[in-house]
Short mmCIF file of C-alpha atoms in Angstrom, two decimals:
data_model
loop_
_atom_site.label_atom_id
_atom_site.label_comp_id
_atom_site.label_asym_id
_atom_site.label_seq_id
_atom_site.Cartn_x
_atom_site.Cartn_y
_atom_site.Cartn_z
CA UNK A 270 9.86 15.35 26.51
CA UNK A 271 11.96 14.13 23.84
CA UNK A 272 11.46 10.27 23.11
CA UNK A 273 14.34 8.21 23.16
CA UNK A 274 14.10 7.04 19.80
CA UNK A 275 13.53 10.78 18.81
CA UNK A 276 10.43 9.81 16.69
CA UNK A 277 8.00 11.84 18.55
CA UNK A 278 8.14 15.10 21.42
CA UNK A 279 5.30 15.33 23.77
CA UNK A 280 4.25 18.12 25.62
CA UNK A 281 1.74 18.98 27.99
CA UNK A 282 -0.22 22.05 28.66
CA UNK A 283 -3.06 22.36 30.95
CA UNK A 284 -5.46 19.65 29.50
CA UNK A 285 -3.87 19.36 26.21
CA UNK A 286 -1.17 16.88 25.37
CA UNK A 287 0.29 17.53 22.11
CA UNK A 288 2.33 14.60 20.56
CA UNK A 289 4.76 16.16 17.59
CA UNK A 290 5.72 12.79 15.24
CA UNK A 291 8.80 13.82 13.14
CA UNK A 292 10.29 11.74 10.32
CA UNK A 293 8.05 8.77 8.90
CA UNK A 294 5.75 6.66 10.07
CA UNK A 295 5.66 3.45 8.74
CA UNK A 296 5.30 -0.21 10.81
CA UNK A 297 8.59 -0.27 12.03
CA UNK A 298 8.39 2.94 13.40
CA UNK A 299 4.86 2.85 14.77
CA UNK A 300 5.24 -0.17 16.95
CA UNK A 301 8.27 1.51 18.31
CA UNK A 302 6.60 4.48 19.94
CA UNK A 303 2.52 3.04 19.64
CA UNK A 304 3.35 1.67 23.62
CA UNK A 305 5.33 4.86 25.13
CA UNK A 306 2.90 7.22 23.57
CA UNK A 307 0.05 5.08 25.52
CA UNK A 308 1.77 4.72 28.77
CA UNK A 309 2.03 9.18 28.23
CA UNK A 310 -1.84 8.99 27.67
CA UNK A 311 -3.02 6.89 30.89
CA UNK A 312 -0.39 8.89 33.30
CA UNK A 313 -1.65 12.29 31.83
CA UNK A 314 -5.45 11.40 30.67
CA UNK A 315 -5.46 14.24 28.45
CA UNK A 316 -8.81 15.95 27.22
CA UNK A 317 -7.10 17.10 23.93
CA UNK A 318 -4.48 14.80 22.35
CA UNK A 319 -3.35 16.50 19.82
CA UNK A 320 -0.91 14.66 16.96
CA UNK A 321 0.91 17.28 15.36
CA UNK A 322 1.91 15.65 11.99
CA UNK A 323 3.30 19.00 10.68
CA UNK A 324 6.82 17.34 10.65
CA UNK A 325 5.73 13.91 8.63
CA UNK A 326 7.17 13.57 5.70
CA UNK A 327 6.10 10.29 4.95
CA UNK A 328 2.96 7.80 6.76
CA UNK A 329 1.83 4.46 4.74
CA UNK A 330 -1.12 2.35 6.31
CA UNK A 331 0.54 1.42 9.59
CA UNK A 332 0.92 5.05 10.74
CA UNK A 333 -2.86 4.99 10.21
CA UNK A 334 -3.21 2.23 12.56
CA UNK A 335 -1.26 4.27 14.86
CA UNK A 336 -3.61 6.97 14.55
CA UNK A 337 -6.75 5.12 14.67
CA UNK A 338 -5.01 3.02 17.94
CA UNK A 339 -4.38 6.45 19.75
CA UNK A 340 -8.03 7.62 19.16
CA UNK A 341 -9.18 4.47 20.95
CA UNK A 342 -6.67 5.11 23.78
CA UNK A 343 -7.62 8.79 24.22
CA UNK A 344 -11.37 8.11 23.88
CA UNK A 345 -11.09 5.25 26.66
CA UNK A 346 -9.52 7.79 28.85
CA UNK A 347 -12.80 10.72 28.32
CA UNK A 348 -10.67 12.80 25.88
CA UNK A 349 -10.30 13.29 22.25
CA UNK A 350 -7.73 13.06 19.52
CA UNK A 351 -7.00 15.84 17.00
CA UNK A 352 -5.09 15.68 13.87
CA UNK A 353 -3.15 18.90 13.24
CA UNK A 354 -1.21 19.54 9.76
CA UNK A 355 -0.54 16.69 7.79
CA UNK A 356 0.53 17.34 4.48
CA UNK A 357 -0.68 16.32 1.67
CA UNK A 358 0.63 13.02 1.21
CA UNK A 359 -0.49 11.85 4.58
CA UNK A 360 -3.93 13.72 4.13
CA UNK A 361 -4.06 11.34 1.20
CA UNK A 362 -4.10 8.12 3.49
CA UNK A 363 -6.65 9.31 5.70
CA UNK A 364 -8.84 9.84 3.26
CA UNK A 365 -8.42 6.77 1.67
CA UNK A 366 -9.81 5.05 4.86
CA UNK A 367 -12.30 7.24 5.22
CA UNK A 368 -11.19 8.31 8.50
CA UNK A 369 -11.51 12.12 7.94
CA UNK A 370 -14.77 11.04 8.93
CA UNK A 371 -13.92 10.25 12.36
CA UNK A 372 -11.00 12.32 13.45
CA UNK A 373 -10.85 16.21 13.84
CA UNK A 374 -8.17 17.29 11.47
CA UNK A 375 -6.96 21.27 11.55
CA UNK A 376 -4.87 22.99 10.18
CA UNK A 377 -2.90 25.84 11.57
CA UNK A 378 -2.18 29.20 9.22
CA UNK A 379 -5.00 28.16 6.60
CA UNK A 380 -2.67 25.08 5.77
CA UNK B 29 3.72 -5.26 -22.48
CA UNK B 30 5.37 -3.60 -25.65
CA UNK B 31 7.80 -1.04 -23.97
CA UNK B 32 10.76 -1.41 -24.03
CA UNK B 33 12.90 -2.13 -20.61
CA UNK B 34 15.67 0.73 -19.90
CA UNK B 35 16.72 -0.62 -16.65
CA UNK B 36 16.41 -2.89 -13.90
CA UNK B 37 17.35 -3.60 -10.33
CA UNK B 38 16.85 -6.52 -8.03
CA UNK B 39 17.61 -6.83 -4.16
CA UNK B 40 17.13 -8.77 -1.38
CA UNK B 41 16.45 -8.12 2.05
CA UNK B 42 16.01 -10.12 5.17
CA UNK B 43 12.26 -9.36 6.82
CA UNK B 44 13.18 -7.02 9.42
CA UNK B 45 11.18 -3.84 9.94
CA UNK B 46 13.93 -1.82 9.72
CA UNK B 47 14.43 -2.68 6.00
CA UNK B 48 10.68 -1.15 5.02
CA UNK B 49 12.31 2.25 4.77
CA UNK B 50 15.58 0.83 2.89
CA UNK B 51 13.17 -0.92 0.76
CA UNK B 52 10.99 2.20 -0.36
CA UNK B 53 13.86 4.67 -0.27
CA UNK B 54 16.36 2.28 -2.49
CA UNK B 55 12.65 1.88 -5.21
CA UNK B 56 12.40 5.38 -5.15
CA UNK B 57 15.80 6.37 -5.77
CA UNK B 58 16.07 3.83 -8.59
CA UNK B 59 12.67 5.12 -10.17
CA UNK B 60 14.32 8.80 -9.61
CA UNK B 61 15.74 8.42 -13.31
CA UNK B 62 12.38 8.53 -14.73
CA UNK B 63 12.14 12.22 -13.24
CA UNK B 64 8.75 11.70 -11.47
CA UNK B 65 6.73 14.21 -10.08
CA UNK B 66 7.15 14.82 -6.06
CA UNK B 67 3.60 13.10 -5.38
CA UNK B 68 4.39 10.16 -7.74
CA UNK B 69 7.48 9.10 -5.94
CA UNK B 70 5.77 9.42 -2.97
CA UNK B 71 3.12 6.89 -4.80
CA UNK B 72 5.87 4.85 -5.21
CA UNK B 73 7.58 4.94 -1.61
CA UNK B 74 3.88 4.37 0.12
CA UNK B 75 3.31 1.28 -2.08
CA UNK B 76 6.69 -0.48 -1.57
CA UNK B 77 6.43 0.24 2.01
CA UNK B 78 2.68 -1.35 2.21
CA UNK B 79 4.04 -4.63 0.07
CA UNK B 80 7.44 -5.25 1.78
CA UNK B 81 5.22 -4.65 5.34
CA UNK B 82 3.16 -7.31 4.21
CA UNK B 83 5.58 -9.67 3.90
CA UNK B 84 7.18 -9.04 7.00
CA UNK B 85 3.92 -9.10 9.04
CA UNK B 86 1.85 -11.69 7.32
CA UNK B 87 4.36 -13.56 4.99
CA UNK B 88 7.16 -14.23 7.61
CA UNK B 89 5.17 -13.63 10.63
CA UNK B 90 7.13 -14.62 13.73
CA UNK B 91 9.94 -15.81 11.42
CA UNK B 92 12.27 -13.98 9.51
CA UNK B 93 12.70 -14.76 5.43
CA UNK B 94 13.71 -13.20 2.63
CA UNK B 95 12.24 -10.56 0.71
CA UNK B 96 12.87 -10.00 -2.84
CA UNK B 97 12.46 -7.05 -5.05
CA UNK B 98 12.38 -6.27 -8.19
CA UNK B 99 11.98 -3.21 -10.36
CA UNK B 100 11.77 -2.48 -14.21
CA UNK B 101 11.67 0.80 -15.83
CA UNK B 102 10.40 1.22 -19.15
CA UNK B 103 10.36 3.34 -22.33
CA UNK B 104 7.53 5.89 -21.52
CA UNK B 105 7.58 6.00 -18.07
CA UNK B 106 6.32 2.94 -16.89
CA UNK B 107 7.33 1.25 -13.62
CA UNK B 108 6.99 -2.39 -12.76
CA UNK B 109 7.76 -3.22 -9.20
CA UNK B 110 7.34 -6.57 -8.13
CA UNK B 111 7.50 -7.97 -4.09
CA UNK B 112 7.70 -11.74 -3.44
CA UNK B 113 8.27 -13.43 -0.57
CA UNK B 114 8.24 -17.31 0.45
CA UNK B 115 6.23 -17.08 3.59
CA UNK B 116 2.97 -18.82 4.49
CA UNK B 117 0.49 -17.36 1.61
CA UNK B 118 -2.45 -15.79 1.62
CA UNK B 119 -5.17 -18.27 1.84
CA UNK B 120 -7.98 -16.17 -0.01
CA UNK B 121 -6.11 -13.38 -1.86
CA UNK B 122 -10.32 -11.88 -3.04
CA UNK B 123 -10.83 -11.34 0.96
CA UNK B 124 -7.43 -9.82 1.60
CA UNK B 125 -7.99 -7.42 -1.14
CA UNK B 126 -11.22 -6.42 0.77
CA UNK B 127 -10.79 -2.66 2.49
CA UNK B 128 -10.21 -2.83 5.84
CA UNK B 129 -10.02 -6.70 6.11
CA UNK B 130 -6.95 -7.68 8.33
CA UNK B 131 -6.03 -11.21 9.65
CA UNK B 132 -3.97 -9.06 12.66
CA UNK B 133 -6.39 -6.50 14.28
CA UNK B 134 -4.61 -6.97 17.40
CA UNK B 135 -1.50 -5.32 16.34
CA UNK B 136 -3.14 -1.97 14.71
CA UNK B 137 -3.73 -3.49 11.34
CA UNK B 138 -5.39 -0.90 9.44
CA UNK B 139 -6.53 -3.64 6.88
CA UNK B 140 -5.64 -0.91 3.91
CA UNK B 141 -2.48 -2.28 2.39
CA UNK B 142 -3.54 -3.40 -0.81
CA UNK B 143 -6.94 -0.64 -0.93
CA UNK B 144 -3.43 1.62 -0.94
CA UNK B 145 -1.35 -0.41 -3.48
CA UNK B 146 -4.31 -0.30 -5.74
CA UNK B 147 -5.36 3.59 -5.27
CA UNK B 148 -1.73 4.95 -6.17
CA UNK B 149 -0.70 2.35 -8.88
CA UNK B 150 -2.14 1.59 -12.18
CA UNK B 151 -2.52 -2.13 -11.82
CA UNK B 152 -1.67 -4.41 -9.01
CA UNK B 153 -1.68 -8.66 -9.82
CA UNK B 154 -1.43 -10.61 -6.04
CA UNK B 155 -0.71 -14.42 -6.54
CA UNK B 156 -0.29 -16.66 -3.67
CA UNK B 157 -0.89 -20.23 -2.35
CA UNK B 158 -1.19 -21.22 1.71
CA UNK B 159 2.49 -21.91 2.38
CA UNK B 160 3.49 -20.82 -0.96
CA UNK B 161 4.59 -17.56 -0.70
CA UNK B 162 2.95 -14.27 -1.93
CA UNK B 163 3.94 -12.25 -4.93
CA UNK B 164 2.94 -9.00 -5.51
CA UNK B 165 3.38 -7.48 -8.78
CA UNK B 166 2.43 -3.24 -9.60
CA UNK B 167 2.65 -1.17 -12.59
CA UNK B 168 2.67 2.18 -12.75
CA UNK B 169 3.07 4.73 -15.52
CA UNK B 170 4.84 8.38 -14.64
CA UNK B 171 4.18 11.05 -16.33
CA UNK B 172 6.88 13.40 -14.38
CA UNK B 173 6.02 17.45 -14.56
CA UNK B 174 3.05 16.78 -16.28
CA UNK B 175 1.58 14.73 -13.74
CA UNK B 176 -1.62 16.69 -12.40
CA UNK B 177 -2.38 14.44 -9.45
#
């Protein structure tokens, strides 16, 4: 399913829901997509919500708020959040907040 | 500051969230003439985004005001970025700069804006007073291809 603003795509596979965000995550974009993603989480109740950040070229601390907000949402429906393939600059923001200590971050293909 | 100024720009933008991208892109494009490394440009974009977002979310809140951006490039790769608003101001700047502190937790604000600015630049100066607006001045020296970060 392609979000109308084309900021993210979501795919459901079994108990997994993968949200691939494309482009830049700032306050403007985060506000634009967070309730849409939450609606999908509540509808699908995934066991694993995978945030694929491989297409994210830029993220500021508003993106951190988006991620942590979805962490809370998916946890409330009994699921877990996995962050996949953040680029170097996105990882810097996550590490600055110590978020890598509470988030599952995975890299595919040894990235 | 002893370095000679090489170039400068000023811009004014309404505090609309769509202008966060405009501001960081414009400042990054202006700084490109110093031939920064990719990570230095990423830092510049990030700190501008943080400061402008603060103006929008906290400075002007539910109103629309003007954000004033001034960038100066000096000899030796030094960049000075000033971002100012005429919004509600910060009652306690010291408290506002504490990591994770936010006056707007209900809107998923992480409270990391100033922490990011301080981590990605060499110096941040914040002046503000209640109902008197806020001015953030950041300095960063760019090393370009010699950047080891």
